[in-house]
mmCIF file of C-alpha atoms in Angstrom:
data_model
loop_
_atom_site.group_PDB
_atom_site.id
_atom_site.type_symbol
_atom_site.label_atom_id
_atom_site.label_comp_id
_atom_site.label_asym_id
_atom_site.label_seq_id
_atom_site.Cartn_x
_atom_site.Cartn_y
_atom_site.Cartn_z
ATOM 1 C CA MET O 22 -19.229 -20.306 31.989
ATOM 2 C CA ARG O 23 -21.977 -21.869 34.116
ATOM 3 C CA VAL O 24 -24.574 -20.956 31.525
ATOM 4 C CA LYS O 25 -22.464 -22.502 28.739
ATOM 5 C CA LEU O 26 -22.075 -25.706 30.740
ATOM 6 C CA LEU O 27 -25.811 -25.873 31.409
ATOM 7 C CA ILE O 28 -26.500 -25.368 27.699
ATOM 8 C CA ALA O 29 -24.000 -28.104 26.813
ATOM 9 C CA ALA O 30 -25.514 -30.523 29.337
ATOM 10 C CA GLY O 31 -29.021 -29.730 28.148
ATOM 11 C CA ALA O 32 -28.082 -30.154 24.498
ATOM 12 C CA GLY O 33 -26.417 -33.485 25.257
ATOM 13 C CA LEU O 34 -29.408 -34.832 27.135
ATOM 14 C CA ALA O 35 -31.778 -33.525 24.456
ATOM 15 C CA GLY O 36 -29.775 -35.264 21.737
ATOM 16 C CA PHE O 37 -29.755 -38.513 23.676
ATOM 17 C CA THR O 38 -33.487 -38.313 24.383
ATOM 18 C CA ALA O 39 -34.314 -37.520 20.759
ATOM 19 C CA MET O 40 -32.363 -40.539 19.495
ATOM 20 C CA LEU O 41 -33.979 -42.789 22.089
ATOM 21 C CA CYS O 42 -37.435 -41.592 21.092
ATOM 22 C CA LEU O 43 -36.680 -42.195 17.418
ATOM 23 C CA PHE O 44 -35.660 -45.765 18.192
ATOM 24 C CA LEU O 45 -38.577 -46.499 20.509
ATOM 25 C CA THR O 46 -41.093 -45.158 17.982
ATOM 26 C CA GLY O 47 -39.544 -47.052 15.091
ATOM 27 C CA ASN O 48 -38.405 -43.902 13.300
ATOM 28 C CA ALA O 49 -34.636 -44.194 13.753
ATOM 29 C CA HIS O 50 -34.322 -45.283 10.117
ATOM 30 C CA TRP O 51 -34.866 -41.662 9.054
ATOM 31 C CA ILE O 52 -31.322 -40.959 10.243
ATOM 32 C CA ASP O 53 -29.785 -44.416 10.247
ATOM 33 C CA ASP O 54 -30.475 -45.515 6.689
ATOM 34 C CA PRO O 55 -29.089 -42.535 4.710
ATOM 35 C CA VAL O 56 -26.019 -42.118 6.935
ATOM 36 C CA ARG O 57 -25.174 -45.824 6.831
ATOM 37 C CA GLU O 58 -25.618 -45.882 3.058
ATOM 38 C CA LEU O 59 -23.282 -42.903 2.725
ATOM 39 C CA LEU O 60 -20.541 -44.328 4.951
ATOM 40 C CA TYR O 61 -20.779 -47.862 3.585
ATOM 41 C CA GLY O 62 -20.402 -46.399 0.113
ATOM 42 C CA LEU O 63 -17.037 -44.935 1.140
ATOM 43 C CA ARG O 64 -15.603 -48.276 2.215
ATOM 44 C CA SER O 65 -12.215 -49.259 0.870
ATOM 45 C CA SER O 66 -9.358 -51.370 2.196
ATOM 46 C CA GLY O 67 -7.246 -48.312 2.984
ATOM 47 C CA LEU O 68 -9.996 -46.342 4.716
ATOM 48 C CA THR O 69 -11.079 -49.433 6.650
ATOM 49 C CA ALA O 70 -7.555 -49.829 8.026
ATOM 50 C CA VAL O 71 -7.607 -46.187 9.154
ATOM 51 C CA MET O 72 -11.052 -46.521 10.725
ATOM 52 C CA LYS O 73 -9.952 -49.591 12.688
ATOM 53 C CA VAL O 74 -7.064 -47.621 14.184
ATOM 54 C CA ILE O 75 -9.411 -44.743 15.018
ATOM 55 C CA THR O 76 -12.022 -46.971 16.639
ATOM 56 C CA TYR O 77 -9.379 -48.669 18.806
ATOM 57 C CA MET O 78 -8.532 -45.229 20.218
ATOM 58 C CA GLY O 79 -11.938 -45.367 21.898
ATOM 59 C CA ASN O 80 -11.526 -48.878 23.343
ATOM 60 C CA TRP O 81 -11.678 -49.222 27.109
ATOM 61 C CA GLN O 82 -8.065 -50.393 27.103
ATOM 62 C CA THR O 83 -6.897 -47.135 25.501
ATOM 63 C CA VAL O 84 -9.039 -44.974 27.784
ATOM 64 C CA THR O 85 -7.870 -46.883 30.863
ATOM 65 C CA ALA O 86 -4.211 -46.630 29.826
ATOM 66 C CA LEU O 87 -4.487 -42.862 29.370
ATOM 67 C CA CYS O 88 -6.145 -42.424 32.769
ATOM 68 C CA ILE O 89 -3.502 -44.587 34.470
ATOM 69 C CA VAL O 90 -0.668 -42.568 32.920
ATOM 70 C CA LEU O 91 -2.226 -39.282 34.039
ATOM 71 C CA LEU O 92 -2.799 -40.703 37.537
ATOM 72 C CA LEU O 93 0.777 -41.956 37.861
ATOM 73 C CA ILE O 94 2.381 -38.637 36.918
ATOM 74 C CA GLY O 95 2.421 -36.388 39.954
ATOM 75 C CA LYS O 96 1.961 -33.131 38.031
ATOM 76 C CA THR O 97 -1.134 -34.375 36.197
ATOM 77 C CA ARG O 98 -2.714 -36.597 38.874
ATOM 78 C CA ILE O 99 -5.061 -34.084 40.502
ATOM 79 C CA THR O 100 -5.554 -31.690 37.603
ATOM 80 C CA TYR O 101 -6.206 -34.270 34.880
ATOM 81 C CA GLY O 102 -5.954 -37.863 36.119
ATOM 82 C CA ILE O 103 -8.653 -37.919 38.794
ATOM 83 C CA PRO O 104 -11.337 -35.991 36.829
ATOM 84 C CA LEU O 105 -10.763 -38.079 33.700
ATOM 85 C CA ALA O 106 -10.662 -41.431 35.497
ATOM 86 C CA ALA O 107 -13.735 -40.727 37.635
ATOM 87 C CA GLY O 108 -15.736 -39.343 34.730
ATOM 88 C CA ALA O 109 -14.736 -42.129 32.341
ATOM 89 C CA ALA O 110 -15.790 -44.759 34.880
ATOM 90 C CA PHE O 111 -19.113 -43.010 35.445
ATOM 91 C CA VAL O 112 -19.985 -42.541 31.771
ATOM 92 C CA THR O 113 -19.044 -46.167 31.061
ATOM 93 C CA LEU O 114 -21.312 -47.498 33.814
ATOM 94 C CA LEU O 115 -24.109 -45.135 32.767
ATOM 95 C CA ASN O 116 -23.880 -46.264 29.162
ATOM 96 C CA ARG O 117 -23.883 -49.937 30.116
ATOM 97 C CA GLY O 118 -27.016 -49.340 32.149
ATOM 98 C CA VAL O 119 -28.679 -47.715 29.153
ATOM 99 C CA LYS O 120 -27.701 -50.631 26.911
ATOM 100 C CA LEU O 121 -29.277 -53.126 29.308
ATOM 101 C CA LEU O 122 -32.479 -51.103 29.561
ATOM 102 C CA VAL O 123 -32.916 -50.406 25.843
ATOM 103 C CA GLU O 124 -31.609 -53.757 24.510
ATOM 104 C CA ARG O 125 -31.219 -52.606 20.913
ATOM 105 C CA PRO O 126 -29.579 -55.275 18.737
ATOM 106 C CA ARG O 127 -26.529 -54.297 16.726
ATOM 107 C CA PRO O 128 -26.746 -53.890 12.943
ATOM 108 C CA GLU O 129 -26.847 -57.112 10.938
ATOM 109 C CA ASP O 130 -23.607 -59.126 11.093
ATOM 110 C CA ILE O 131 -23.035 -58.844 7.358
ATOM 111 C CA THR O 132 -22.205 -55.150 7.786
ATOM 112 C CA HIS O 133 -19.578 -55.741 10.510
ATOM 113 C CA LEU O 134 -15.945 -55.142 9.569
ATOM 114 C CA ILE O 135 -14.802 -55.939 13.128
ATOM 115 C CA GLU O 136 -16.130 -58.303 15.781
ATOM 116 C CA GLU O 137 -18.354 -56.691 18.379
ATOM 117 C CA GLY O 138 -20.892 -58.095 20.818
ATOM 118 C CA GLY O 139 -23.487 -56.778 23.229
ATOM 119 C CA PHE O 140 -26.270 -54.287 22.647
ATOM 120 C CA SER O 141 -26.056 -51.284 20.362
ATOM 121 C CA PHE O 142 -27.762 -48.290 22.024
ATOM 122 C CA ALA O 143 -25.987 -46.130 22.984
ATOM 123 C CA SER O 144 -22.464 -46.329 21.590
ATOM 124 C CA GLY O 145 -20.008 -46.748 24.451
ATOM 125 C CA HIS O 146 -17.088 -45.706 22.255
ATOM 126 C CA ALA O 147 -18.886 -42.494 21.268
ATOM 127 C CA ALA O 148 -19.881 -41.706 24.861
ATOM 128 C CA ALA O 149 -16.461 -42.393 26.359
ATOM 129 C CA SER O 150 -14.492 -40.582 23.659
ATOM 130 C CA MET O 151 -16.800 -37.548 23.692
ATOM 131 C CA PHE O 152 -16.458 -37.303 27.459
ATOM 132 C CA LEU O 153 -12.727 -37.987 27.528
ATOM 133 C CA PHE O 154 -11.638 -35.569 24.828
ATOM 134 C CA SER O 155 -14.117 -32.797 25.638
ATOM 135 C CA ILE O 156 -13.252 -32.730 29.349
ATOM 136 C CA LEU O 157 -9.565 -32.932 28.454
ATOM 137 C CA ILE O 158 -10.034 -29.913 26.167
ATOM 138 C CA TYR O 159 -11.797 -28.066 28.984
ATOM 139 C CA LEU O 160 -9.039 -28.828 31.483
ATOM 140 C CA ILE O 161 -6.283 -27.896 29.052
ATOM 141 C CA ARG O 162 -7.910 -24.572 28.231
ATOM 142 C CA LYS O 163 -8.422 -23.886 31.913
ATOM 143 C CA ASN O 164 -4.887 -24.735 33.031
ATOM 144 C CA PHE O 165 -2.630 -23.870 30.090
ATOM 145 C CA ARG O 166 -1.164 -20.377 30.164
ATOM 146 C CA ASN O 167 0.122 -20.711 26.603
ATOM 147 C CA ARG O 168 -3.048 -20.021 24.613
ATOM 148 C CA LYS O 169 -1.502 -20.979 21.281
ATOM 149 C CA ALA O 170 -0.557 -24.404 22.638
ATOM 150 C CA ALA O 171 -4.045 -24.770 24.119
ATOM 151 C CA ASP O 172 -5.626 -23.927 20.756
ATOM 152 C CA ILE O 173 -3.459 -26.462 18.927
ATOM 153 C CA LEU O 174 -4.247 -29.218 21.443
ATOM 154 C CA THR O 175 -7.946 -28.343 21.265
ATOM 155 C CA ALA O 176 -7.931 -28.808 17.489
ATOM 156 C CA LEU O 177 -5.990 -32.073 17.724
ATOM 157 C CA LEU O 178 -8.245 -33.550 20.425
ATOM 158 C CA ALA O 179 -11.434 -32.549 18.605
ATOM 159 C CA VAL O 180 -10.604 -34.860 15.698
ATOM 160 C CA PRO O 181 -10.732 -38.235 17.526
ATOM 161 C CA MET O 182 -13.609 -36.954 19.656
ATOM 162 C CA ILE O 183 -15.803 -37.022 16.534
ATOM 163 C CA ALA O 184 -13.931 -39.523 14.361
ATOM 164 C CA ILE O 185 -14.257 -42.402 16.829
ATOM 165 C CA GLY O 186 -18.029 -42.197 16.689
ATOM 166 C CA ILE O 187 -18.053 -42.057 12.889
ATOM 167 C CA SER O 188 -15.749 -45.086 12.759
ATOM 168 C CA ARG O 189 -18.292 -47.144 14.695
ATOM 169 C CA VAL O 190 -20.910 -46.602 11.986
ATOM 170 C CA TYR O 191 -18.426 -47.068 9.140
ATOM 171 C CA LEU O 192 -17.292 -50.385 10.609
ATOM 172 C CA GLY O 193 -20.902 -51.540 10.790
ATOM 173 C CA VAL O 194 -21.168 -52.168 14.524
ATOM 174 C CA HIS O 195 -23.433 -49.235 15.407
ATOM 175 C CA TYR O 196 -26.288 -47.234 13.982
ATOM 176 C CA PRO O 197 -25.817 -43.451 13.604
ATOM 177 C CA THR O 198 -28.509 -42.858 16.227
ATOM 178 C CA ASP O 199 -26.465 -44.986 18.668
ATOM 179 C CA VAL O 200 -23.474 -42.731 18.106
ATOM 180 C CA ILE O 201 -25.420 -39.478 18.428
ATOM 181 C CA ALA O 202 -26.952 -40.763 21.664
ATOM 182 C CA GLY O 203 -23.491 -41.694 22.934
ATOM 183 C CA TRP O 204 -22.177 -38.256 22.078
ATOM 184 C CA GLY O 205 -25.086 -36.761 23.977
ATOM 185 C CA LEU O 206 -24.318 -38.768 27.093
ATOM 186 C CA GLY O 207 -20.628 -37.907 26.847
ATOM 187 C CA ILE O 208 -21.289 -34.179 26.483
ATOM 188 C CA ALA O 209 -23.714 -34.163 29.420
ATOM 189 C CA VAL O 210 -21.298 -35.962 31.752
ATOM 190 C CA ALA O 211 -18.376 -33.772 30.622
ATOM 191 C CA ALA O 212 -20.402 -30.615 31.328
ATOM 192 C CA ALA O 213 -21.327 -31.929 34.771
ATOM 193 C CA ALA O 214 -17.686 -32.790 35.489
ATOM 194 C CA ALA O 215 -16.553 -29.335 34.349
ATOM 195 C CA GLY O 216 -19.140 -27.717 36.604
ATOM 196 C CA PHE O 217 -17.976 -29.819 39.544
ATOM 197 C CA SER O 218 -14.393 -28.793 38.805
ATOM 198 C CA MET O 219 -15.420 -25.131 38.855
ATOM 199 C CA ARG O 220 -17.061 -25.566 42.255
ATOM 200 C CA LEU O 221 -13.929 -27.172 43.678
ATOM 201 C CA ASP O 222 -11.819 -24.292 42.357
ATOM 202 C CA LYS O 223 -14.088 -21.760 44.040
ATOM 203 C CA LYS O 224 -13.889 -23.604 47.343
ATOM 204 C CA LYS O 225 -10.099 -23.634 47.142
ATOM 205 C CA THR O 226 -9.942 -19.899 46.485
ATOM 206 C CA GLY O 227 -12.662 -19.123 49.006
ATOM 207 C CA ALA O 228 -14.773 -17.378 46.394
#
């Protein structure tokens, strides 16, 4: 498991670094232009309504509400609430720091289907949702005895984990490279959090 977590963290950081290098060297358009053209070509009133609902699932209000609920329930506080809340806060602060350092402007306003301000790189929605749902999947698979239920929840949680990032590009408020970079940050932080959780478990059992 440690090796898998190291691979996941390394892949996340590599993805983030690659997207940053593409932007800094002026080559991000290799990915951004064709993906944006594809997603913008799919736009319709019905799909836009769906994408708005999906993107709001990654808003800080939604993430905060979920963490608060898990912290308030005694049975989920330690197992789920604390790891999710601490990790979500960390990945959010990390992403904001990256935005301030990189200072990439958002796509042109004419492409926006929702209002969004601030810098573009990396996508905070993509980073937070990737962390939140991937670490939640890890914790569920670690703690659930019913494997069938764990498999079903894994499949259900994997959908918004990816869809939220896609919605940000579809709605015109992020470039694809922003989203991939955000996913990379989220995966790296989730892997680190999972590794920390494993260490705590070993200390508890005296292993």
